[in-house]
Structure formats: C-alpha cells, structure tokens
C-alpha cells in the first residue's frame, strides 16, 4: 500500500467505513417503507436471499478490483485491462461510477440536510425558540440551501482529512453511535400502544407474494443501492484494504451488517407507524397502502413525536440524529470516489481536490433545490435506477470476462490462502461471469 495514498489501519476500521457507506438513508428509510408496501416479511425474505446471492458477489467484484489496483476506480480498472480497447472500457466503467457517486451525493445531501434541520428543531423548541423551530421545518428555499451546504461542509471536512484520519476515524465513531441509537429507539417504541400490531405487520410474511416480479425488482434495486454498488465507492474502499486481509469474509461481514441494520430499521419504523395510528395519525394512503417516502419521515413520524409530548422532543432528536449520521457515513464515501480520482490522476493535493469537488457538487445541489419539483426526481432516477445497475453490471462483466481467472485467484489468495478449495471459489467466478450480469440486466430491463 502506497504510503502517500493512505489506507485503513485495521480490519475494524474498514468494516465500519464500508458498513457506514452501505448503511444510509436507503436502510433506515427506504428498506422499511419498501417492506411495508411489498408484503411485509415476504420482502424481507426475498431481500435477504438477493442480498447474499446477487449483491454480495457483485460487491466482491468491486472490492477485488480495488484491492488489486490499489488506486482510484479508473486506474484500478485499467490496471486489469490488457489492450487499448479494454482500457477504454475500464475508463468508461470507472469514470461512470465516479460520476454516478457525484450525482447521488448531489441529491442525497439535500435530503440529509432536511434530516439535520429536523434534528435541530426539537432542540430549538426545548430552548424556547419557537420561531426558529418553526422555520427549521418549514421547507423554505433558504433553509434547504443552508442545510444542504452545512451537510456538504461536514462531508468535505471529513474527506479533507484523508482515509485514516477522516473516513476511518469518523466511521468508527459514528457507526457504533448509530447502532446504539437505533436499538434505544426500538426499545422505546416497543413500549408504546400499537407497536405490537406493527410488529406483526412487519414480520408476518405474505408468502404468495415472494415471486412477484415487482417485489423481486424492488428488493434487488434496494440491495444494490444499499451496498453502494455501481458507484466506484467499493472499488476505492477496496483499494484501501491491506493485502493481508481476507476479503471474502470482510465482504460477507459488511453485507451482514448492512442487511441487519435494514432489518432493525424496519423494527423501528413499521411499529412506530402503527403507534402513530393508535394516536389518530393517518398511516394509510387513499389506495390502502402504507404511507411511504417523504410523507412518512416528515409528516407521519413528526406527528407521532408531537403526540408524545415533551418526551417526543428527545425521541425526535434521537431519530433525526440517527438519520443524519447514517447519511453522513454514506456521503463521505460518495465524495471519496471523485476525490481519489482527481488526487491520483491529476496530482492534486487532497485538501484542494476535496474542497473544489465538494463545492462543485454543492452548486449542483443548489440547482436541484431551486428546481426541486422535477430535478430531484430526475437526478435520483438517472443515478440510482439507470447509472448504478448499468455500472454494477459492467463491473461484473469486467471481473468475469476481462480479468483472468488465475490473476483473480492470486489476488484473492492474499489473506485467504485456501480460498481455491472453498465454496466461494467454486461458485463466485461463474456467478460473476453469467448470473450477476444477466440478473442485473433483467431487473434493469424490467424496471424500464
Ligand atoms: N448505501 C447508501 C444507502 O443505503 C447509499 C449510497 C449509494 C452510498 C451509493 C454510496 C454510494 O443509503
């Protein structure tokens, strides 16, 4: 590992950073609401199977490409390529992922900004600043711009410090906080009226729905978004892992944490919705489905917190801090993609590259904030529904068809000497070659 580019100092550091990237608004907000609208536990079941059978192999492909290349996404891909055509292909996939990460960050930071302003609101109310508290949740243009900038500022602050002092240190601080907060909130919500009904709704599978195409598509899309695939992020994080580490188990551990936290988030959100219903808040939309999306987070849950009286202020604070932390450990990984590229390919100092790229993405965010009605949806769809699956699929094609199997084996053997005789090595190569690209392609085609 090159001293100048840095790397994770420990296994725990990598796990926290990669799990930090994976665990985000997608887990705590997206997963529970998708579960609610897709047959409860049937969705959880399908998600679990797909996360391990399709997302994990694709995730391993990205980690391996990165650790082999020991460089940003483009250089790592190109190191594998053997001729000009393959190098061009490597550039398109690597750079495409970097652009995708930047685009996701541009809208993610807006939503994360909302989470932060909702986290500060209860504090303002506790302090008696009612006017300020009302302003914090009024969704005005100026509030949106200020909080997007604040969130981006935090992301830039961490990434400027580099891998060990920035990404690793902050992930190690924030992820345990996130898990602790999540568990505390679950325990509290469980003591409230209505929680049991939500618990049943969450965990009673409607098995008949398991093979519904829509459910399968949503579950796979969710698994890919959640593992941050197709954005160059896991390639660059892979490049910071030491050669002595066992990638197969590290990847599995991160997948397990990601899936578990999504599951836990469901245990919080769905029962919380039924508690809100017990208090008279409407939780079903007109068509009979559970309210999801921004109405859930910014209407249903705040109504629940208000109904709790003073305690609700603390619960609201805890909940939105949880959301903000989840978003921050993800957003730093998104910024690291483009930053590592510019630092390594254009020989730019990290601080300078981070500030410029961060500010550039902020300008795009502000443009989105100004044209919120159409642009937020447009950029989100473009990056997550088109960009991510296409790039993730191309990464599998790259690992499966261009990278020599013997070279992959010698890379993966480092830190895992006996991998050649393991179940992983019996399945993964052909899986990445045939099954993953086909399945991703099918799902992508269906979602169009
Ligand atoms: N995985 C993150 C989440 O679930 C989002 C993310 C996507 C992070 C792409 C990095 C890259 O919220």
Short mmCIF file of C-alpha atoms and ligand atoms in Angstrom, two decimals:
data_model
loop_
_atom_site.label_atom_id
_atom_site.label_comp_id
_atom_site.label_asym_id
_atom_site.label_seq_id
_atom_site.Cartn_x
_atom_site.Cartn_y
_atom_site.Cartn_z
CA UNK A 1 0.00 0.00 0.00
CA UNK A 2 1.47 3.31 -1.04
CA UNK A 3 2.24 5.41 1.99
CA UNK A 4 1.13 8.58 0.27
CA UNK A 5 -2.37 7.42 -0.56
CA UNK A 6 -3.13 6.01 2.89
CA UNK A 7 -5.36 3.07 3.78
CA UNK A 8 -7.47 1.61 6.55
CA UNK A 9 -5.34 0.93 9.59
CA UNK A 10 -7.40 -2.00 10.82
CA UNK A 11 -9.96 -4.58 9.85
CA UNK A 12 -12.47 -2.95 12.18
CA UNK A 13 -11.81 0.40 10.53
CA UNK A 14 -12.60 -0.99 7.10
CA UNK A 15 -15.73 -2.77 8.31
CA UNK A 16 -17.05 0.41 9.94
CA UNK A 17 -16.23 2.53 6.87
CA UNK A 18 -17.72 0.12 4.33
CA UNK A 19 -20.74 -0.60 6.52
CA UNK A 20 -21.00 3.17 7.02
CA UNK A 21 -21.18 3.66 3.28
CA UNK A 22 -23.69 0.84 2.90
CA UNK A 23 -25.90 1.82 5.82
CA UNK A 24 -27.64 5.03 4.93
CA UNK A 25 -31.00 6.58 4.23
CA UNK A 26 -31.59 3.57 1.98
CA UNK A 27 -31.60 1.25 5.00
CA UNK A 28 -33.38 3.34 7.56
CA UNK A 29 -35.90 4.97 5.30
CA UNK A 30 -36.05 3.04 2.02
CA UNK A 31 -35.98 -0.52 3.29
CA UNK A 32 -38.78 -0.27 5.89
CA UNK A 33 -41.13 1.52 3.54
CA UNK A 34 -40.44 -0.88 0.70
CA UNK A 35 -41.10 -3.71 3.12
CA UNK A 36 -44.37 -2.12 4.15
CA UNK A 37 -45.59 -1.73 0.61
CA UNK A 38 -44.35 -5.14 -0.61
CA UNK A 39 -45.99 -7.70 1.61
CA UNK A 40 -44.03 -7.28 4.85
CA UNK A 41 -41.79 -10.18 5.73
CA UNK A 42 -42.08 -11.63 2.22
CA UNK A 43 -39.99 -8.68 1.06
CA UNK A 44 -37.53 -9.13 3.93
CA UNK A 45 -37.08 -12.75 2.94
CA UNK A 46 -36.50 -12.00 -0.74
CA UNK A 47 -34.19 -9.13 0.14
CA UNK A 48 -32.08 -11.40 2.34
CA UNK A 49 -31.74 -14.02 -0.38
CA UNK A 50 -30.93 -11.48 -3.12
CA UNK A 51 -28.52 -9.50 -0.96
CA UNK A 52 -26.39 -12.59 -0.42
CA UNK A 53 -26.87 -14.33 -3.76
CA UNK A 54 -26.56 -11.35 -6.14
CA UNK A 55 -25.47 -8.17 -4.39
CA UNK A 56 -22.70 -9.82 -2.37
CA UNK A 57 -20.97 -11.38 -5.43
CA UNK A 58 -21.13 -8.04 -7.27
CA UNK A 59 -19.84 -6.30 -4.13
CA UNK A 60 -16.93 -8.77 -4.02
CA UNK A 61 -16.10 -8.00 -7.65
CA UNK A 62 -15.77 -4.29 -6.84
CA UNK A 63 -13.74 -4.86 -3.66
CA UNK A 64 -11.38 -7.21 -5.52
CA UNK A 65 -10.87 -4.84 -8.44
CA UNK A 66 -9.98 -2.09 -5.97
CA UNK A 67 -7.63 -4.10 -3.83
CA UNK A 68 -5.84 -5.43 -6.87
CA UNK A 69 -5.49 -1.97 -8.40
CA UNK A 70 -4.53 -0.15 -5.17
CA UNK A 71 -5.81 3.01 -6.81
CA UNK A 72 -8.90 5.05 -7.72
CA UNK A 73 -11.66 3.35 -9.71
CA UNK A 74 -10.37 4.30 -13.19
CA UNK A 75 -6.73 3.34 -12.56
CA UNK A 76 -7.78 0.12 -10.84
CA UNK A 77 -9.93 -0.95 -13.78
CA UNK A 78 -7.24 -0.01 -16.26
CA UNK A 79 -4.62 -1.98 -14.41
CA UNK A 80 -6.61 -5.11 -15.19
CA UNK A 81 -7.12 -4.21 -18.86
CA UNK A 82 -4.61 -5.66 -21.34
CA UNK A 83 -5.25 -3.73 -24.52
CA UNK A 84 -6.42 -0.29 -25.60
CA UNK A 85 -10.00 -1.33 -26.09
CA UNK A 86 -10.17 -2.84 -22.62
CA UNK A 87 -8.51 0.23 -21.14
CA UNK A 88 -11.19 2.42 -22.71
CA UNK A 89 -13.86 0.14 -21.36
CA UNK A 90 -12.20 0.35 -17.93
CA UNK A 91 -12.23 4.12 -18.15
CA UNK A 92 -15.92 4.26 -19.02
CA UNK A 93 -16.90 1.94 -16.16
CA UNK A 94 -14.61 3.56 -13.56
CA UNK A 95 -15.40 7.12 -14.53
CA UNK A 96 -19.09 6.32 -14.95
CA UNK A 97 -19.13 5.10 -11.35
CA UNK A 98 -17.42 8.27 -10.16
CA UNK A 99 -19.98 10.47 -11.93
CA UNK A 100 -22.76 8.33 -10.54
CA UNK A 101 -21.42 8.82 -6.99
CA UNK A 102 -21.24 12.59 -7.51
CA UNK A 103 -24.81 12.69 -8.84
CA UNK A 104 -26.13 10.64 -5.93
CA UNK A 105 -24.32 12.93 -3.50
CA UNK A 106 -25.90 15.99 -5.12
CA UNK A 107 -29.43 14.95 -4.14
CA UNK A 108 -28.55 12.86 -1.08
CA UNK A 109 -27.07 15.93 0.60
CA UNK A 110 -30.37 17.80 0.20
CA UNK A 111 -32.33 15.08 1.95
CA UNK A 112 -29.61 14.73 4.58
CA UNK A 113 -29.86 18.50 5.11
CA UNK A 114 -33.56 18.08 5.89
CA UNK A 115 -32.67 15.39 8.41
CA UNK A 116 -30.24 17.76 10.11
CA UNK A 117 -32.71 20.62 10.32
CA UNK A 118 -35.32 18.25 11.75
CA UNK A 119 -32.73 17.11 14.31
CA UNK A 120 -32.06 20.66 15.48
CA UNK A 121 -35.74 21.64 15.60
CA UNK A 122 -36.56 19.82 18.88
CA UNK A 123 -33.52 21.48 20.49
CA UNK A 124 -34.77 24.91 19.39
CA UNK A 125 -38.20 24.09 20.79
CA UNK A 126 -36.71 22.91 24.09
CA UNK A 127 -34.77 26.16 24.30
CA UNK A 128 -37.99 28.13 23.77
CA UNK A 129 -37.08 29.40 20.30
CA UNK A 130 -40.44 28.60 18.75
CA UNK A 131 -39.98 30.86 15.73
CA UNK A 132 -36.64 29.30 14.85
CA UNK A 133 -38.05 25.82 15.43
CA UNK A 134 -40.93 26.51 13.02
CA UNK A 135 -38.50 27.87 10.46
CA UNK A 136 -36.36 24.73 10.71
CA UNK A 137 -39.21 22.54 9.50
CA UNK A 138 -40.85 24.90 7.01
CA UNK A 139 -39.09 23.58 3.89
CA UNK A 140 -38.28 27.06 2.62
CA UNK A 141 -35.74 27.59 -0.15
CA UNK A 142 -33.29 29.36 2.10
CA UNK A 143 -33.45 26.67 4.79
CA UNK A 144 -32.93 23.98 2.14
CA UNK A 145 -29.89 25.74 0.73
CA UNK A 146 -28.36 26.43 4.14
CA UNK A 147 -28.72 22.89 5.41
CA UNK A 148 -27.57 21.29 2.17
CA UNK A 149 -24.46 23.48 2.42
CA UNK A 150 -24.00 22.60 6.09
CA UNK A 151 -24.20 18.88 5.36
CA UNK A 152 -21.85 19.17 2.41
CA UNK A 153 -19.48 21.17 4.63
CA UNK A 154 -19.34 18.28 7.12
CA UNK A 155 -18.71 15.79 4.31
CA UNK A 156 -15.90 17.95 2.92
CA UNK A 157 -14.43 18.40 6.42
CA UNK A 158 -14.09 14.62 6.89
CA UNK A 159 -12.81 13.80 3.40
CA UNK A 160 -10.17 16.54 3.51
CA UNK A 161 -8.55 14.61 6.37
CA UNK A 162 -7.94 11.52 4.30
CA UNK A 163 -8.61 7.84 4.76
CA UNK A 164 -7.34 7.07 8.23
CA UNK A 165 -7.89 10.40 9.97
CA UNK A 166 -11.11 11.18 8.12
CA UNK A 167 -13.12 8.26 6.79
CA UNK A 168 -11.92 5.60 9.21
CA UNK A 169 -11.85 7.69 12.36
CA UNK A 170 -15.32 9.16 11.82
CA UNK A 171 -16.88 5.89 10.72
CA UNK A 172 -15.53 4.24 13.86
CA UNK A 173 -17.11 6.98 15.96
CA UNK A 174 -20.40 7.35 14.16
CA UNK A 175 -21.38 3.75 13.33
CA UNK A 176 -21.48 2.47 16.94
CA UNK A 177 -23.50 5.60 17.83
CA UNK A 178 -25.91 4.81 15.03
CA UNK A 179 -26.39 1.21 16.16
CA UNK A 180 -26.83 2.28 19.81
CA UNK A 181 -29.40 4.95 18.92
CA UNK A 182 -31.31 2.57 16.69
CA UNK A 183 -31.59 -0.05 19.43
CA UNK A 184 -32.63 2.52 22.06
CA UNK A 185 -35.35 3.86 19.79
CA UNK A 186 -36.65 0.37 19.01
CA UNK A 187 -36.86 -0.48 22.70
CA UNK A 188 -38.72 2.74 23.44
CA UNK A 189 -41.22 2.38 20.58
CA UNK A 190 -41.94 -1.17 21.68
CA UNK A 191 -43.28 0.02 24.99
CA UNK A 192 -45.97 2.09 23.24
CA UNK A 193 -49.55 1.21 22.31
CA UNK A 194 -49.95 -0.10 18.79
CA UNK A 195 -46.34 -1.28 18.41
CA UNK A 196 -47.33 -4.94 18.59
CA UNK A 197 -49.66 -4.60 15.64
CA UNK A 198 -46.86 -3.00 13.62
CA UNK A 199 -44.52 -5.76 14.66
CA UNK A 200 -46.98 -8.35 13.33
CA UNK A 201 -47.46 -6.45 10.09
CA UNK A 202 -43.69 -6.37 9.64
CA UNK A 203 -42.94 -9.97 10.43
CA UNK A 204 -45.90 -11.89 9.03
CA UNK A 205 -44.87 -12.92 5.54
CA UNK A 206 -47.40 -12.98 2.75
CA UNK A 207 -45.58 -15.89 1.09
CA UNK A 208 -47.78 -15.77 -2.00
CA UNK A 209 -46.02 -12.54 -2.99
CA UNK A 210 -42.46 -13.89 -2.87
CA UNK A 211 -42.25 -14.45 -6.63
CA UNK A 212 -43.99 -11.25 -7.74
CA UNK A 213 -41.76 -9.53 -10.32
CA UNK A 214 -42.31 -6.10 -8.78
CA UNK A 215 -41.24 -7.35 -5.40
CA UNK A 216 -38.14 -9.02 -6.83
CA UNK A 217 -37.18 -5.86 -8.72
CA UNK A 218 -37.65 -3.62 -5.71
CA UNK A 219 -35.69 -5.99 -3.48
CA UNK A 220 -32.75 -6.23 -5.88
CA UNK A 221 -32.70 -2.48 -6.53
CA UNK A 222 -32.75 -1.87 -2.80
CA UNK A 223 -29.91 -4.37 -2.25
CA UNK A 224 -27.75 -2.69 -4.91
CA UNK A 225 -28.39 0.82 -3.66
CA UNK A 226 -27.75 -0.30 -0.13
CA UNK A 227 -24.39 -1.90 -0.87
CA UNK A 228 -23.41 1.28 -2.76
CA UNK A 229 -22.73 -0.76 -5.91
CA UNK A 230 -22.01 0.77 -9.30
CA UNK A 231 -20.64 3.99 -7.87
CA UNK A 232 -16.89 3.27 -7.65
CA UNK A 233 -17.19 3.60 -3.89
CA UNK A 234 -16.49 -0.03 -3.03
CA UNK A 235 -13.63 -0.12 -5.56
CA UNK A 236 -11.93 2.76 -3.81
CA UNK A 237 -12.66 1.38 -0.32
CA UNK A 238 -11.32 -1.99 -1.51
CA UNK A 239 -8.12 -0.26 -2.59
CA UNK A 240 -7.52 0.89 0.98
CA UNK A 241 -7.65 -2.65 2.44
CA UNK A 242 -4.35 -4.29 3.34
CA UNK A 243 -3.30 -7.32 1.31
CA UNK A 244 -3.15 -9.47 4.43
CA UNK A 245 -6.92 -9.24 4.98
CA UNK A 246 -9.37 -11.94 3.96
CA UNK A 247 -11.67 -10.18 1.51
CA UNK A 248 -14.21 -12.97 1.30
CA UNK A 249 -15.07 -12.76 4.98
CA UNK A 250 -14.74 -8.98 5.18
CA UNK A 251 -17.23 -8.59 2.33
CA UNK A 252 -19.63 -11.04 3.95
CA UNK A 253 -19.38 -9.22 7.29
CA UNK A 254 -20.20 -5.87 5.71
CA UNK A 255 -23.15 -7.39 3.82
CA UNK A 256 -24.41 -8.95 7.04
CA UNK A 257 -24.20 -5.65 8.94
CA UNK A 258 -25.95 -3.82 6.12
CA UNK A 259 -28.79 -6.33 5.96
CA UNK A 260 -29.12 -6.49 9.76
CA UNK A 261 -29.37 -2.74 10.13
CA UNK A 262 -32.01 -2.56 7.41
CA UNK A 263 -33.91 -5.26 9.27
CA UNK A 264 -33.57 -3.40 12.58
CA UNK A 265 -34.72 -0.16 10.95
CA UNK A 266 -37.87 -2.00 9.89
CA UNK A 267 -38.39 -2.99 13.52
CA UNK A 268 -38.35 0.69 14.39
CA UNK A 269 -40.26 2.35 11.54
CA UNK A 270 -43.17 -0.04 10.97
CA UNK A 271 -44.16 -0.37 14.65
CA UNK A 272 -43.68 3.42 15.01
CA UNK A 273 -46.20 3.93 12.22
CA UNK A 274 -48.77 1.76 13.97
CA UNK A 275 -48.14 3.62 17.22
CA UNK A 276 -48.87 6.81 15.31
CA UNK A 277 -52.08 5.24 14.04
CA UNK A 278 -53.10 4.34 17.60
CA UNK A 279 -52.72 8.06 18.32
CA UNK A 280 -55.01 9.03 15.47
CA UNK A 281 -52.43 9.80 12.77
CA UNK A 282 -53.37 8.54 9.29
CA UNK A 283 -50.78 6.00 8.14
CA UNK A 284 -52.51 4.60 5.07
CA UNK A 285 -52.74 6.45 1.78
CA UNK A 286 -56.02 6.59 -0.13
CA UNK A 287 -55.25 3.44 -2.09
CA UNK A 288 -54.86 1.48 1.14
CA UNK A 289 -51.05 1.25 1.06
CA UNK A 290 -48.88 2.38 3.95
CA UNK A 291 -47.68 5.96 3.56
CA UNK A 292 -44.06 5.97 2.48
CA UNK A 293 -41.50 8.38 1.00
CA UNK A 294 -41.07 11.85 2.39
CA UNK A 295 -44.59 11.96 3.85
CA UNK A 296 -43.65 9.17 6.20
CA UNK A 297 -40.50 10.79 7.52
CA UNK A 298 -41.59 14.41 7.52
CA UNK A 299 -45.31 14.08 8.34
CA UNK A 300 -46.29 10.78 9.96
CA UNK A 301 -43.30 10.40 12.27
CA UNK A 302 -43.20 14.08 13.37
CA UNK A 303 -46.95 13.81 14.15
CA UNK A 304 -46.13 10.80 16.31
CA UNK A 305 -43.33 12.65 18.10
CA UNK A 306 -45.58 15.65 18.75
CA UNK A 307 -48.24 13.33 20.20
CA UNK A 308 -45.68 12.08 22.74
CA UNK A 309 -45.41 15.49 24.41
CA UNK A 310 -42.05 16.53 25.89
CA UNK A 311 -40.54 13.05 25.58
CA UNK A 312 -41.31 13.32 21.87
CA UNK A 313 -38.76 16.11 21.56
CA UNK A 314 -35.99 13.78 22.70
CA UNK A 315 -37.24 10.92 20.56
CA UNK A 316 -37.45 13.22 17.52
CA UNK A 317 -33.94 14.44 18.21
CA UNK A 318 -32.65 10.87 18.51
CA UNK A 319 -34.40 9.76 15.35
CA UNK A 320 -33.20 12.59 13.13
CA UNK A 321 -29.65 12.40 14.54
CA UNK A 322 -29.73 8.73 13.60
CA UNK A 323 -30.80 9.65 10.06
CA UNK A 324 -28.14 12.35 9.79
CA UNK A 325 -25.35 10.01 10.95
CA UNK A 326 -26.47 7.30 8.52
CA UNK A 327 -26.42 9.86 5.71
CA UNK A 328 -23.00 11.27 6.65
CA UNK A 329 -21.13 7.96 6.70
CA UNK A 330 -22.60 7.31 3.24
CA UNK A 331 -21.97 10.76 1.80
CA UNK A 332 -18.27 10.68 2.70
CA UNK A 333 -17.88 7.52 0.63
CA UNK A 334 -19.60 9.20 -2.33
CA UNK A 335 -17.21 12.15 -2.20
CA UNK A 336 -14.16 9.91 -1.83
CA UNK A 337 -14.80 8.41 -5.30
CA UNK A 338 -14.24 11.61 -7.31
CA UNK A 339 -11.66 12.99 -4.86
CA UNK A 340 -9.40 9.94 -5.06
CA UNK A 341 -9.59 10.12 -8.85
CA UNK A 342 -8.52 13.76 -9.07
CA UNK A 343 -5.84 13.38 -6.38
CA UNK A 344 -4.23 10.40 -8.07
CA UNK A 345 -4.73 11.14 -11.74
CA UNK A 346 -4.15 14.88 -11.68
CA UNK A 347 -1.64 15.05 -8.89
CA UNK A 348 -3.73 17.50 -6.87
CA UNK A 349 -3.38 17.87 -3.08
CA UNK A 350 -6.25 16.13 -1.27
CA UNK A 351 -7.48 19.24 0.59
CA UNK A 352 -7.71 21.27 -2.56
CA UNK A 353 -9.36 18.50 -4.60
CA UNK A 354 -11.90 17.82 -1.85
CA UNK A 355 -12.90 21.44 -1.46
CA UNK A 356 -13.26 22.06 -5.18
CA UNK A 357 -15.17 18.88 -5.95
CA UNK A 358 -17.34 19.27 -2.85
CA UNK A 359 -18.21 22.84 -3.79
CA UNK A 360 -18.87 21.81 -7.39
CA UNK A 361 -21.34 19.16 -6.24
CA UNK A 362 -22.88 21.71 -3.86
CA UNK A 363 -23.56 24.03 -6.81
CA UNK A 364 -25.43 21.18 -8.49
CA UNK A 365 -27.33 20.50 -5.25
CA UNK A 366 -28.39 24.14 -5.06
CA UNK A 367 -29.61 23.96 -8.64
CA UNK A 368 -31.66 20.92 -7.68
CA UNK A 369 -33.01 22.69 -4.58
CA UNK A 370 -34.15 25.61 -6.74
CA UNK A 371 -35.88 23.24 -9.18
CA UNK A 372 -36.93 20.74 -6.58
CA UNK A 373 -40.21 19.63 -8.18
CA UNK A 374 -38.69 18.00 -11.22
CA UNK A 375 -34.94 17.89 -10.73
CA UNK A 376 -34.68 15.88 -7.52
CA UNK A 377 -36.62 13.02 -9.02
CA UNK A 378 -34.79 13.30 -12.31
CA UNK A 379 -31.28 13.14 -10.82
CA UNK A 380 -32.27 10.38 -8.39
CA UNK A 381 -33.77 8.25 -11.15
CA UNK A 382 -30.87 8.88 -13.52
CA UNK A 383 -28.23 7.90 -10.97
CA UNK A 384 -29.88 5.12 -8.98
CA UNK A 385 -32.21 3.48 -11.48
CA UNK A 386 -30.05 3.79 -14.58
CA UNK A 387 -26.46 4.58 -13.55
CA UNK A 388 -26.00 2.18 -10.65
CA UNK A 389 -27.35 -1.03 -12.24
CA UNK A 390 -25.56 -0.40 -15.55
CA UNK A 391 -22.18 0.30 -13.94
CA UNK A 392 -22.55 -2.55 -11.44
CA UNK A 393 -23.35 -4.89 -14.31
CA UNK A 394 -20.32 -3.68 -16.30
CA UNK A 395 -18.10 -4.21 -13.23
CA UNK A 396 -19.22 -7.84 -13.12
CA UNK A 397 -18.61 -8.16 -16.86
CA UNK A 398 -15.14 -6.71 -16.34
CA UNK A 399 -14.29 -9.08 -13.49
CA UNK A 400 -15.93 -12.07 -15.18
CA UNK A 401 -14.82 -11.67 -18.79
CA UNK A 402 -11.72 -9.47 -18.92
CA UNK A 403 -9.85 -10.26 -15.74
CA UNK A 404 -8.01 -13.59 -15.96
CA UNK A 405 -9.26 -16.12 -13.50
CA UNK A 406 -5.74 -17.02 -12.39
CA UNK A 407 -4.99 -13.37 -11.65
CA UNK A 408 -8.17 -13.03 -9.62
CA UNK A 409 -7.22 -16.14 -7.70
CA UNK A 410 -3.77 -14.86 -6.84
CA UNK A 411 -5.29 -11.58 -5.65
CA UNK A 412 -7.93 -13.23 -3.53
CA UNK A 413 -5.42 -15.74 -2.13
CA UNK A 414 -3.65 -12.93 -0.36
CA UNK A 415 -5.15 -13.04 3.10
CA UNK A 416 -7.06 -16.23 2.24
CA UNK A 417 -4.58 -18.92 1.28
CA UNK A 418 -7.00 -21.81 0.97
CA UNK A 419 -9.68 -19.98 -0.95
CA UNK A 420 -9.11 -22.17 -4.00
CA UNK A 421 -10.82 -25.10 -2.28
CA UNK A 422 -13.62 -23.06 -0.72
CA UNK A 423 -17.27 -22.94 -1.67
CA UNK A 424 -16.77 -19.29 -2.54
CA UNK A 425 -14.28 -20.04 -5.28
CA UNK A 426 -16.42 -22.87 -6.64
CA UNK A 427 -19.36 -20.54 -7.12
CA UNK A 428 -18.23 -16.93 -7.41
CA UNK A 429 -16.29 -16.94 -10.73
CA UNK A 430 -19.09 -18.31 -12.93
CA UNK A 431 -21.64 -16.46 -10.91
CA UNK A 432 -19.98 -13.14 -11.64
CA UNK A 433 -19.49 -14.12 -15.23
CA UNK A 434 -23.00 -15.27 -16.06
CA UNK A 435 -25.56 -15.00 -13.29
CA UNK A 436 -24.90 -11.50 -11.94
CA UNK A 437 -24.79 -9.61 -15.26
CA UNK A 438 -27.86 -11.47 -16.54
CA UNK A 439 -29.87 -10.94 -13.38
CA UNK A 440 -28.95 -7.26 -13.13
CA UNK A 441 -29.68 -6.80 -16.82
CA UNK A 442 -33.08 -8.48 -16.46
CA UNK A 443 -34.03 -6.39 -13.47
CA UNK A 444 -32.89 -3.23 -15.20
CA UNK A 445 -34.84 -4.04 -18.32
CA UNK A 446 -37.93 -4.82 -16.26
CA UNK A 447 -37.72 -1.61 -14.30
CA UNK A 448 -37.84 0.38 -17.53
N1 LIG B 1 -25.79 2.77 0.51
C1 LIG B 1 -26.28 4.07 0.84
C2 LIG B 1 -27.66 3.99 1.49
O1 LIG B 1 -28.21 2.95 1.66
C3 LIG B 1 -26.35 4.97 -0.34
C4 LIG B 1 -25.15 5.01 -1.20
C5 LIG B 1 -25.29 4.83 -2.56
C6 LIG B 1 -23.89 5.27 -0.68
C7 LIG B 1 -24.20 4.90 -3.38
C8 LIG B 1 -22.77 5.36 -1.53
C9 LIG B 1 -22.94 5.16 -2.88
O2 LIG B 1 -28.23 4.99 1.81
#
